[in-house]
mmCIF file of C-alpha atoms and ligand atoms in Angstrom:
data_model
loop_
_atom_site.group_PDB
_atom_site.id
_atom_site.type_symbol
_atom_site.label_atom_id
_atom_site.label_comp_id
_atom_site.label_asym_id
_atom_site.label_seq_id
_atom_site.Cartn_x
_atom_site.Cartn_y
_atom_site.Cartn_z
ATOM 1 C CA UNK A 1 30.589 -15.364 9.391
ATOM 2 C CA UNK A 2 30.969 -12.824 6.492
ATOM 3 C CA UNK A 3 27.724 -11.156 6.102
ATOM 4 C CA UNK A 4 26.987 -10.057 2.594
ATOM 5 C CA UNK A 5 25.215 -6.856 1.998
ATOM 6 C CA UNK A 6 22.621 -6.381 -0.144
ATOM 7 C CA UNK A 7 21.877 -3.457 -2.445
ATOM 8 C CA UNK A 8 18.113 -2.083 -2.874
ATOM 9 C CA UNK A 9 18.521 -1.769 -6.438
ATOM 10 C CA UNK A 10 19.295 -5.477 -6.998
ATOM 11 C CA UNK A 11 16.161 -6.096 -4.501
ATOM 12 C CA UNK A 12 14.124 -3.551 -6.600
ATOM 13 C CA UNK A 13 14.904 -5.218 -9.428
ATOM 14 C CA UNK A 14 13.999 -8.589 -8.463
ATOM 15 C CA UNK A 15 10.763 -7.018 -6.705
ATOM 16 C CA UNK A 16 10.027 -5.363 -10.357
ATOM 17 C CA UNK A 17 10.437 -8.445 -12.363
ATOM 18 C CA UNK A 18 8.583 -10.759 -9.890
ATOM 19 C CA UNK A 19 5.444 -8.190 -9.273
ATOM 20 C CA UNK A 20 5.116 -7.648 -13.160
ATOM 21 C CA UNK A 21 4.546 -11.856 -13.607
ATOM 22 C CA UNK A 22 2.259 -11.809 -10.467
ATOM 23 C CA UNK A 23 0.274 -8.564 -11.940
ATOM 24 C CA UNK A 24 -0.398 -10.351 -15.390
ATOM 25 C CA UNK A 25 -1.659 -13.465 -13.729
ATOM 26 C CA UNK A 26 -3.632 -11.350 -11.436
ATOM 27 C CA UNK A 27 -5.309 -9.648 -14.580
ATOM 28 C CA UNK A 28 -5.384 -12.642 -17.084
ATOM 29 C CA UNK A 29 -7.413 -14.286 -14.209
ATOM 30 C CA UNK A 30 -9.482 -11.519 -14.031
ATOM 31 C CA UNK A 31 -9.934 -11.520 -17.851
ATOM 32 C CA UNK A 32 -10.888 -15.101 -17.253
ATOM 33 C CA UNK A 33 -13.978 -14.681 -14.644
ATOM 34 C CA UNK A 34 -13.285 -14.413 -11.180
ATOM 35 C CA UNK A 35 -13.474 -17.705 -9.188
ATOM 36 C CA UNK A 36 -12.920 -18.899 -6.110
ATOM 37 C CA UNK A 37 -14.259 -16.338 -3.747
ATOM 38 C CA UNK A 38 -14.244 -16.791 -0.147
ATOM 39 C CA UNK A 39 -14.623 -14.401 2.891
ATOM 40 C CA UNK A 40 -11.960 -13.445 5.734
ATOM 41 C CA UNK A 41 -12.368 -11.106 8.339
ATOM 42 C CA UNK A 42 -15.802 -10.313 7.803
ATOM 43 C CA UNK A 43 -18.525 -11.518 5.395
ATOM 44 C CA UNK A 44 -17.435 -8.109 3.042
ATOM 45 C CA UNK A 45 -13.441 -9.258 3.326
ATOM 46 C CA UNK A 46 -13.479 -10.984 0.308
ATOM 47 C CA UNK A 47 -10.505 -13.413 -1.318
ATOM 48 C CA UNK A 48 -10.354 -14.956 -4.485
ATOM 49 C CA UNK A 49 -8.750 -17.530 -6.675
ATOM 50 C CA UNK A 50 -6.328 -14.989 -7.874
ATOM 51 C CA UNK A 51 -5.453 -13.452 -4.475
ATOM 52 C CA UNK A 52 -3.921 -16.973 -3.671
ATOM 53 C CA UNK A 53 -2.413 -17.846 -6.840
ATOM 54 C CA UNK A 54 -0.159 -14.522 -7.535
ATOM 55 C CA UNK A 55 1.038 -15.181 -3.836
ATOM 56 C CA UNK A 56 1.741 -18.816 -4.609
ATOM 57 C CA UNK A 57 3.324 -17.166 -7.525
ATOM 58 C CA UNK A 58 5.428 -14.275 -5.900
ATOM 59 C CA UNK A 59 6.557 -17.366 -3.491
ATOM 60 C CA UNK A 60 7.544 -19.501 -5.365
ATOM 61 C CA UNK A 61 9.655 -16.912 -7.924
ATOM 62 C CA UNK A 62 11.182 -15.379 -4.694
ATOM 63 C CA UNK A 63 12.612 -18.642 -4.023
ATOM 64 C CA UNK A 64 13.881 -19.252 -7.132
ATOM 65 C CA UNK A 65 15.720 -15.631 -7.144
ATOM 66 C CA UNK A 66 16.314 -15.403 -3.638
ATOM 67 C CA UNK A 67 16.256 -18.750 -1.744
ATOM 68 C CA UNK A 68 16.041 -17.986 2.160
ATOM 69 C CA UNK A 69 14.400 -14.573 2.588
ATOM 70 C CA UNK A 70 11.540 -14.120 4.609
ATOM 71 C CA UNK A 71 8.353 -13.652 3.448
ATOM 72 C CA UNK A 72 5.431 -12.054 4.928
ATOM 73 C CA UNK A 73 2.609 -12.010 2.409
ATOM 74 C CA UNK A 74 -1.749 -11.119 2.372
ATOM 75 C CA UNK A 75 -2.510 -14.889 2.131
ATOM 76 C CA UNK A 76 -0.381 -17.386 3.398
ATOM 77 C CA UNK A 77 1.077 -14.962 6.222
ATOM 78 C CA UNK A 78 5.261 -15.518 7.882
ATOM 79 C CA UNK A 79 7.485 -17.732 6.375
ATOM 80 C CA UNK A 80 10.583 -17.316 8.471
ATOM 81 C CA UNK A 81 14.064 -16.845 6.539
ATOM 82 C CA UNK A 82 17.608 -17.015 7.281
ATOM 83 C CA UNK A 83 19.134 -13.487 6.537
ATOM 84 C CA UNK A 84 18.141 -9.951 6.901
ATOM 85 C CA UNK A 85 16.029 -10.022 4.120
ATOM 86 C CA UNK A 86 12.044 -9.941 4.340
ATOM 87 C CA UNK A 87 9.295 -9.691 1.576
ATOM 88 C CA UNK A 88 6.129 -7.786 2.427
ATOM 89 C CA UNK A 89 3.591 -8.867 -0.227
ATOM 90 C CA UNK A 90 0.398 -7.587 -0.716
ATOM 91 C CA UNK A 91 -0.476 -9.950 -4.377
ATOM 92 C CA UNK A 92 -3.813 -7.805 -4.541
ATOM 93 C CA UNK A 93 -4.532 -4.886 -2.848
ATOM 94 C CA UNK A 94 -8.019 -3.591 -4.005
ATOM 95 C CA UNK A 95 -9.617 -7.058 -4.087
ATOM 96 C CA UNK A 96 -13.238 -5.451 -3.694
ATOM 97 C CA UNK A 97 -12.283 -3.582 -6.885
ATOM 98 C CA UNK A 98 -10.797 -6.575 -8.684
ATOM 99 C CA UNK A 99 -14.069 -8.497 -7.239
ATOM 100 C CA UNK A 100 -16.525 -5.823 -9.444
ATOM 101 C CA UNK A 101 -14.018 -5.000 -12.048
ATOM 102 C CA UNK A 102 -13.245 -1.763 -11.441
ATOM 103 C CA UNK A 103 -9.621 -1.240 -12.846
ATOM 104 C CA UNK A 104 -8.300 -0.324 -9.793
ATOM 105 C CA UNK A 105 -6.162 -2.663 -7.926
ATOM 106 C CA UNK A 106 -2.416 -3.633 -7.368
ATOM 107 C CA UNK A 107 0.638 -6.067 -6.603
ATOM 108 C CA UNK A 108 2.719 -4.895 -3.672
ATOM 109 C CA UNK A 109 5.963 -6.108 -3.261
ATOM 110 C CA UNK A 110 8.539 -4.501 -0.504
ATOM 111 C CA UNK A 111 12.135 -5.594 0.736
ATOM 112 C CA UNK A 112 12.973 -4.584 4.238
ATOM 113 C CA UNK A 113 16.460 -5.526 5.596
ATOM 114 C CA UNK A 114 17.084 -5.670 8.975
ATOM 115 C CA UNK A 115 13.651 -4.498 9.803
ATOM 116 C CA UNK A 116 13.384 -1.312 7.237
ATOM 117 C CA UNK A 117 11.931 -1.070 4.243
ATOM 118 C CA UNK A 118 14.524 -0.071 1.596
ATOM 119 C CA UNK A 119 12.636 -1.170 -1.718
ATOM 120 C CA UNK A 120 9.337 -1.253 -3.259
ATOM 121 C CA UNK A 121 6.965 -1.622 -6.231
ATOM 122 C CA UNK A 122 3.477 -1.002 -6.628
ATOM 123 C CA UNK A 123 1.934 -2.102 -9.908
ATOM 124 C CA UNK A 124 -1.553 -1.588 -11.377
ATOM 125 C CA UNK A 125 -2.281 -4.736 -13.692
ATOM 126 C CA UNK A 126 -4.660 -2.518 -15.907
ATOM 127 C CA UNK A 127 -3.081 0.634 -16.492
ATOM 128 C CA UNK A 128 0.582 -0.659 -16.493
ATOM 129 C CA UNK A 129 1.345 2.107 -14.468
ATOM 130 C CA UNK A 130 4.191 0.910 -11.588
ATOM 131 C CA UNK A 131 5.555 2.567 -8.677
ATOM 132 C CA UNK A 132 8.859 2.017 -7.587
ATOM 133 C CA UNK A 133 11.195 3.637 -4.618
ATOM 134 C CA UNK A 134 14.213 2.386 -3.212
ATOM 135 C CA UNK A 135 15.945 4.338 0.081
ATOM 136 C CA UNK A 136 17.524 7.470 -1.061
ATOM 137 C CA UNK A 137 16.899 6.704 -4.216
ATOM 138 C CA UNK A 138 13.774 8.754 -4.751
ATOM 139 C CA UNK A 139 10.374 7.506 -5.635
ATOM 140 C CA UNK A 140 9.850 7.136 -9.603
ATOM 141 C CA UNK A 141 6.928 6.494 -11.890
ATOM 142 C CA UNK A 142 8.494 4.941 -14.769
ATOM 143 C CA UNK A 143 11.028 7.599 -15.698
ATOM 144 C CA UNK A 144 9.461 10.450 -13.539
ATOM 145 C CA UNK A 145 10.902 11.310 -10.028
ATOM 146 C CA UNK A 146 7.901 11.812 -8.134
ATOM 147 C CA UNK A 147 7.235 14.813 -5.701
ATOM 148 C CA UNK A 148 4.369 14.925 -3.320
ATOM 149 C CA UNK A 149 1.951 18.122 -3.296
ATOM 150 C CA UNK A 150 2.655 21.660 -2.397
ATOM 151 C CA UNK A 151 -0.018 21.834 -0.835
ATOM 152 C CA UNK A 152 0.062 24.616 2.512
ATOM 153 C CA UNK A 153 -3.769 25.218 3.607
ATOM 154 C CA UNK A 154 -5.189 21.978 5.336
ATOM 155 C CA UNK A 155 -8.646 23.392 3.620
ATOM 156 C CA UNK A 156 -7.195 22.914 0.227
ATOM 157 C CA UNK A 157 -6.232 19.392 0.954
ATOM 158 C CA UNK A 158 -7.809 16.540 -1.014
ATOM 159 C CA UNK A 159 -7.321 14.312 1.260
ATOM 160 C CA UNK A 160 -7.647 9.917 0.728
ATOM 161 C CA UNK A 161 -8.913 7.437 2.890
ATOM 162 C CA UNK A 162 -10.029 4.200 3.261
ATOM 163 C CA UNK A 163 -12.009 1.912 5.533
ATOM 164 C CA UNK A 164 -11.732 -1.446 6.799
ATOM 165 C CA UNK A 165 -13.885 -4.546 6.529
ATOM 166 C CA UNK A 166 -15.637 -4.652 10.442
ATOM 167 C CA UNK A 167 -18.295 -2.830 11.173
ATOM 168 C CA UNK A 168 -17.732 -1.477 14.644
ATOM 169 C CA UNK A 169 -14.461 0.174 13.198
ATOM 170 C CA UNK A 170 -16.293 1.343 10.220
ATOM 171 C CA UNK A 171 -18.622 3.343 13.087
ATOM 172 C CA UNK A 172 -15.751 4.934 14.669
ATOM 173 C CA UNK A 173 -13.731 5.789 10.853
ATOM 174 C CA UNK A 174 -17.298 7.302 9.618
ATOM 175 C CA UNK A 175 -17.247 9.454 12.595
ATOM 176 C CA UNK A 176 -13.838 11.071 12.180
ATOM 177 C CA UNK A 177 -14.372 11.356 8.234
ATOM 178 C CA UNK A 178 -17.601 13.249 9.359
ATOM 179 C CA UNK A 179 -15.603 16.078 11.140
ATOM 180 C CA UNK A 180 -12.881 15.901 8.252
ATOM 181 C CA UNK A 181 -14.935 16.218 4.949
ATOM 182 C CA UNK A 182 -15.872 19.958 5.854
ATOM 183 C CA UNK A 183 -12.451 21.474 6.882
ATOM 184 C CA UNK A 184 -10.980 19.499 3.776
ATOM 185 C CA UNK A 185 -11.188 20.458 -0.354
ATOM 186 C CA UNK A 186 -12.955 17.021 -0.467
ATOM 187 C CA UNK A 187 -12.011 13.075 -0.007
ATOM 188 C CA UNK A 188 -11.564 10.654 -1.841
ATOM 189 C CA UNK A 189 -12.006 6.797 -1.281
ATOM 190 C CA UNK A 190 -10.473 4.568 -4.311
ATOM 191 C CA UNK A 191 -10.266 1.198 -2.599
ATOM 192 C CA UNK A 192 -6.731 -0.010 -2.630
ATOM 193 C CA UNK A 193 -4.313 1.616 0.183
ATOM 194 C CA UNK A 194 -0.844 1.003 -2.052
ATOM 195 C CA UNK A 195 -2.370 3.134 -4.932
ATOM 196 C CA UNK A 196 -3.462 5.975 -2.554
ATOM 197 C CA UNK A 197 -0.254 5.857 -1.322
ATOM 198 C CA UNK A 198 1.153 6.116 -4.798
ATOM 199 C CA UNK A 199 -1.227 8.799 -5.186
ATOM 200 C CA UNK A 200 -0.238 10.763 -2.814
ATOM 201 C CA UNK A 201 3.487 10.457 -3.596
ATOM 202 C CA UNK A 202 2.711 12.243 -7.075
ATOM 203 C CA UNK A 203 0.215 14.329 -5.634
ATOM 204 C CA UNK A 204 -2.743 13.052 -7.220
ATOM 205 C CA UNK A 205 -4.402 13.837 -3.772
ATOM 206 C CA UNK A 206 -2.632 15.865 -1.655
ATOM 207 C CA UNK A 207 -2.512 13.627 1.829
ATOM 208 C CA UNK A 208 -3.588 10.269 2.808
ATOM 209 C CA UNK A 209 -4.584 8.280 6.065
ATOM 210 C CA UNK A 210 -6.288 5.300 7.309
ATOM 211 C CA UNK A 211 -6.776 3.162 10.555
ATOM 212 C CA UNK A 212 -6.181 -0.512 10.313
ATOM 213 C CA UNK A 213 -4.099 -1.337 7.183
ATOM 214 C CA UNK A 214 -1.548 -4.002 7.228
ATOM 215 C CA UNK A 215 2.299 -4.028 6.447
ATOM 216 C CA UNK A 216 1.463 -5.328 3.602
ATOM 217 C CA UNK A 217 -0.863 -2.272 2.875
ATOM 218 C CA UNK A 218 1.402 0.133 3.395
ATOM 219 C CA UNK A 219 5.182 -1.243 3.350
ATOM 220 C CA UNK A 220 5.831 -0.421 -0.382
ATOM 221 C CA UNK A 221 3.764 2.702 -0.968
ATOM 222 C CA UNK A 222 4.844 4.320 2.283
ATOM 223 C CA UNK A 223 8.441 4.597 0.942
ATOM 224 C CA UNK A 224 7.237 5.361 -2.035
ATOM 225 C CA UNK A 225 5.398 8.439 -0.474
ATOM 226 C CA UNK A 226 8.219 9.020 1.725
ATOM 227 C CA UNK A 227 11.038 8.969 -0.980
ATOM 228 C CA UNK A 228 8.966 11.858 -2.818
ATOM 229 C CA UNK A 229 9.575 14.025 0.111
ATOM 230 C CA UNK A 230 5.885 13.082 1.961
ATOM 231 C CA UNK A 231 6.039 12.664 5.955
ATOM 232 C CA UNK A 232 4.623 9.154 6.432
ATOM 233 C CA UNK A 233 4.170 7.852 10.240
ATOM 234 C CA UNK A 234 1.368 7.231 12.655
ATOM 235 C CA UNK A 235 0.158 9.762 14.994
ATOM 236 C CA UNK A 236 1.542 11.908 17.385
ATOM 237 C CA UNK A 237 5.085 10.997 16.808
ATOM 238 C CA UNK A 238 4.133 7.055 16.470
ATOM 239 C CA UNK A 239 5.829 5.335 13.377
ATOM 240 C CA UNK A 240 3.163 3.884 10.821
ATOM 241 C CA UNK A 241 0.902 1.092 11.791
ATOM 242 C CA UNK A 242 -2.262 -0.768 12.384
ATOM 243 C CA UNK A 243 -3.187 2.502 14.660
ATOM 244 C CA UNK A 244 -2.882 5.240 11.649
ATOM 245 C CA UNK A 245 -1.048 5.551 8.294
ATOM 246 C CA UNK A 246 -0.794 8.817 7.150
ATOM 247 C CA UNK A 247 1.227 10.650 4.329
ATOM 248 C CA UNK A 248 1.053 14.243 3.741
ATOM 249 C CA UNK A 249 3.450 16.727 2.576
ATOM 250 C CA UNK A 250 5.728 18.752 5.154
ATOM 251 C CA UNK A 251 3.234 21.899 5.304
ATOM 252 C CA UNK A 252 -0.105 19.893 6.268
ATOM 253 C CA UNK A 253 1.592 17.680 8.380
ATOM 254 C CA UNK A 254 0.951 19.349 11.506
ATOM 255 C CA UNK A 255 -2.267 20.499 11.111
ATOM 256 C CA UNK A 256 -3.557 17.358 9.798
ATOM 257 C CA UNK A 257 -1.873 15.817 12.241
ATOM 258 C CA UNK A 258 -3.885 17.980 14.764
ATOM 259 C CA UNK A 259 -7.272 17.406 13.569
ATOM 260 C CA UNK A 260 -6.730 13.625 13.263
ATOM 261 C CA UNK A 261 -5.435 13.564 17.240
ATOM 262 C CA UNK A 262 -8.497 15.828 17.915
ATOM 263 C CA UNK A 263 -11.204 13.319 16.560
ATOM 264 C CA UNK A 264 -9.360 10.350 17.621
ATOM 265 C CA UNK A 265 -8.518 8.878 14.297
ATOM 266 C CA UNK A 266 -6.301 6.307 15.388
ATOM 267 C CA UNK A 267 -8.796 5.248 18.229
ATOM 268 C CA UNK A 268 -12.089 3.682 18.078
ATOM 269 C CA UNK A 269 -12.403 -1.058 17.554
HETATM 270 C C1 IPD B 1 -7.748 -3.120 1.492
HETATM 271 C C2 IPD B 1 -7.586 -1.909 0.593
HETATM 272 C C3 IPD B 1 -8.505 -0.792 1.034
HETATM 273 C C4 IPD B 1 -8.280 -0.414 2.475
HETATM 274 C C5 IPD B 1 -8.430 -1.638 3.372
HETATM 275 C C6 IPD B 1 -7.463 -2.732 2.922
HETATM 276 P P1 IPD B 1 -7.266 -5.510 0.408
HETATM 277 O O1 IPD B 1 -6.814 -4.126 1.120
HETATM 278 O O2 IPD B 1 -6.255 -1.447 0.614
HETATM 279 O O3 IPD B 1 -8.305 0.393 0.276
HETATM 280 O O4 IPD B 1 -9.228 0.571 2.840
HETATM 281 O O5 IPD B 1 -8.106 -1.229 4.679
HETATM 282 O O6 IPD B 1 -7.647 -3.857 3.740
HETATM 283 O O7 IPD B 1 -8.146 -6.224 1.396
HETATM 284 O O8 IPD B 1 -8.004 -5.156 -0.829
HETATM 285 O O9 IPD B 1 -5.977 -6.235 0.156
#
C-alpha cells in the first residue's frame, strides 16, 4: 500500500486554524457565564461546559479536515484512527483559571506521527498570543523565533511549577518545592502547564517542571520548549511523562536535574 507522508507544516496549519475556532468558543463561553461545572479526579478537578464543547468542537473540525486520525483529547479520551497520525488535545488547559476568570488559560493542539510529536499550537483565548513549533522548524511566537533562557547559575533560575488535583501528591510536590524555593531566584505557579511551557521556551521563566501532567499537558508545549533549544525529558535520562516534565535550558539542566533526583521529584502518590 503506498503510504503517504505527511508534512508538519500542513498539520500545523490545520492545528492553527482548528485551535483558533476552539479558543474563541472557549472565551465567548466564558464571556457568557460559565456553566456546566462538574468535578473529575478530585472534588478541586473541575470541568465545565466549555471544556466539553471546544473538544466536541476540535473533533468534529478534525474530521472534517482530516477524516481518520487519531485523537486523544482532555475529555472524551482515545479515539483510535487509521494512519500514523494522532491529535493530542488539551481544549482547556488552565480550567481553574478559566473557572475564576483569571485570563490565563489555553487550547492545546499537537500532531504526533508515528508516535512523535512533530507539530503544535498553544493558544491563549485572551491575549491572542499563540505558540506554535513544528520539528526542526523552530518554535515561533507569531513572527518571533523563540529561544529559551541563558540562564547558567541554578540560583538565578526562576523556575515554574505546578501541582496536581489529589491531595496525597500535593503532600509529596509541597515537599520538594520546599527544598527548591531557597536554592532558586524564586517560583512561579500560573496554573496552566502548556503556557509554562510556552514560557519557558521564550524565557519568561527560565526552567519548568511538574509531576503528573498528561500528554495532553505537555505534548504541544514540550516541542515548543524543545524547538527553542530547551532540554525537555523526565528524570534521570527518562523521556517526559506522568513521572516528571521538565524543560530547562542546556546549562541548568544538570544541576536541576540533580536537585530534583535528590528530593525525589518524580516520586511520591
Ligand atoms: C492542569 C494545569 C495545571 C497543572 C495541572 C494540570 P487542566 O491542567 O495544566 O497548571 O498544574 O497538573 O492538570 O486540568 O487545567 O487541564
Amino acid at each position: 500500500m503506498l503510504r503517504m507522508t505527511v508534512e508538519p507544516n500542513e498539520l500545523l496549519q490545520i492545528a492553527v486554524r482548528i485551535a483558533g475556532g476552539a479558543a474563541d468558543l472557549a472565551r465567548q463561553m466564558r464571556d457568557e457565564g460559565v456553566t456546566g461545572i462538574t468535578t473529575k479526579s478530585s472534588a478541586t478537578d473541575v470541568v465545565t461546559a466549555a471544556d466539553r464543547a471546544a473538544e466536541r468542537y476540535v473533533r468534529e473540525a478534525l474530521r472534517d479536515s482530516r477524516p481518520g486520525d487519531a485523537v486523544l483529547g482532555e475529555e472524551a479520551g482515545e479515539s483510535p484512527g487509521k494512519g500514523a497520525v494522532r491529535w493530542i488535545l488539551d481544549p482547556i488547559d488552565g480550567t481553574v483559571n478559566y473557572l475564576y476568570g483569571v485570563p490565563h488559560y489555553a487550547v492545546s493542539l499537537a500532531a504526533e506521527v508515528d508516535g512523535e510529536v512533530v507539530a503544535g499550537v498553544v493558544r491563549n483565548p485572551v491575549s491572542g498570543e499563540q505558540w506554535t513549533a513544528t520539528r526542526g522548524g523552530g518554535a515561533w511566537r507569531g513572527e518571533v523565533r523563540l529561544v529559551g533562557s541563558t540562564v547558567t547559575e541554578l540560583s538565578q533560575t526562576l523556575l515554574a511549577t505546578g501541582f496536581g488535583y489529589a491531595a496525597a501528591r500535593r503532600v509529596h510536590q509541597a515537599r520538594v518545592v520546599a527544598k527548591l524555593l531557597p536554592i532558586v531566584r524564586d517560583i512561579r505557579r500560573f496554573g496552566a502547564a502548556s503556557l509554562d511551557l510556552c514560557f519557558a521556551a521564550e524565557g519568561r521563566v527560565d526552567a519548568y517542571y511538574e509531576k503528573g501532567l498528561n500528554l495532553w499537558d505537555h505534548a504541544a508545549g514540550g516541542l515548543i520548549a524543545a524547538e527553542a533549544g530547551l532540554r525537555v525529558g523526565g528524570l534521570s535520562g527518562a523521556g517526559a511523562g506522568p513521572d516528571l516534565v521538565v524543560a530547562a535550558p542546556p546549562a541548568i539542566w544538570e544541576p536541576l536535574q540533580d536537585a530534583l533526583v535528590r528530593l525525589d521529584a518524580a516520586g511520591g502518590p
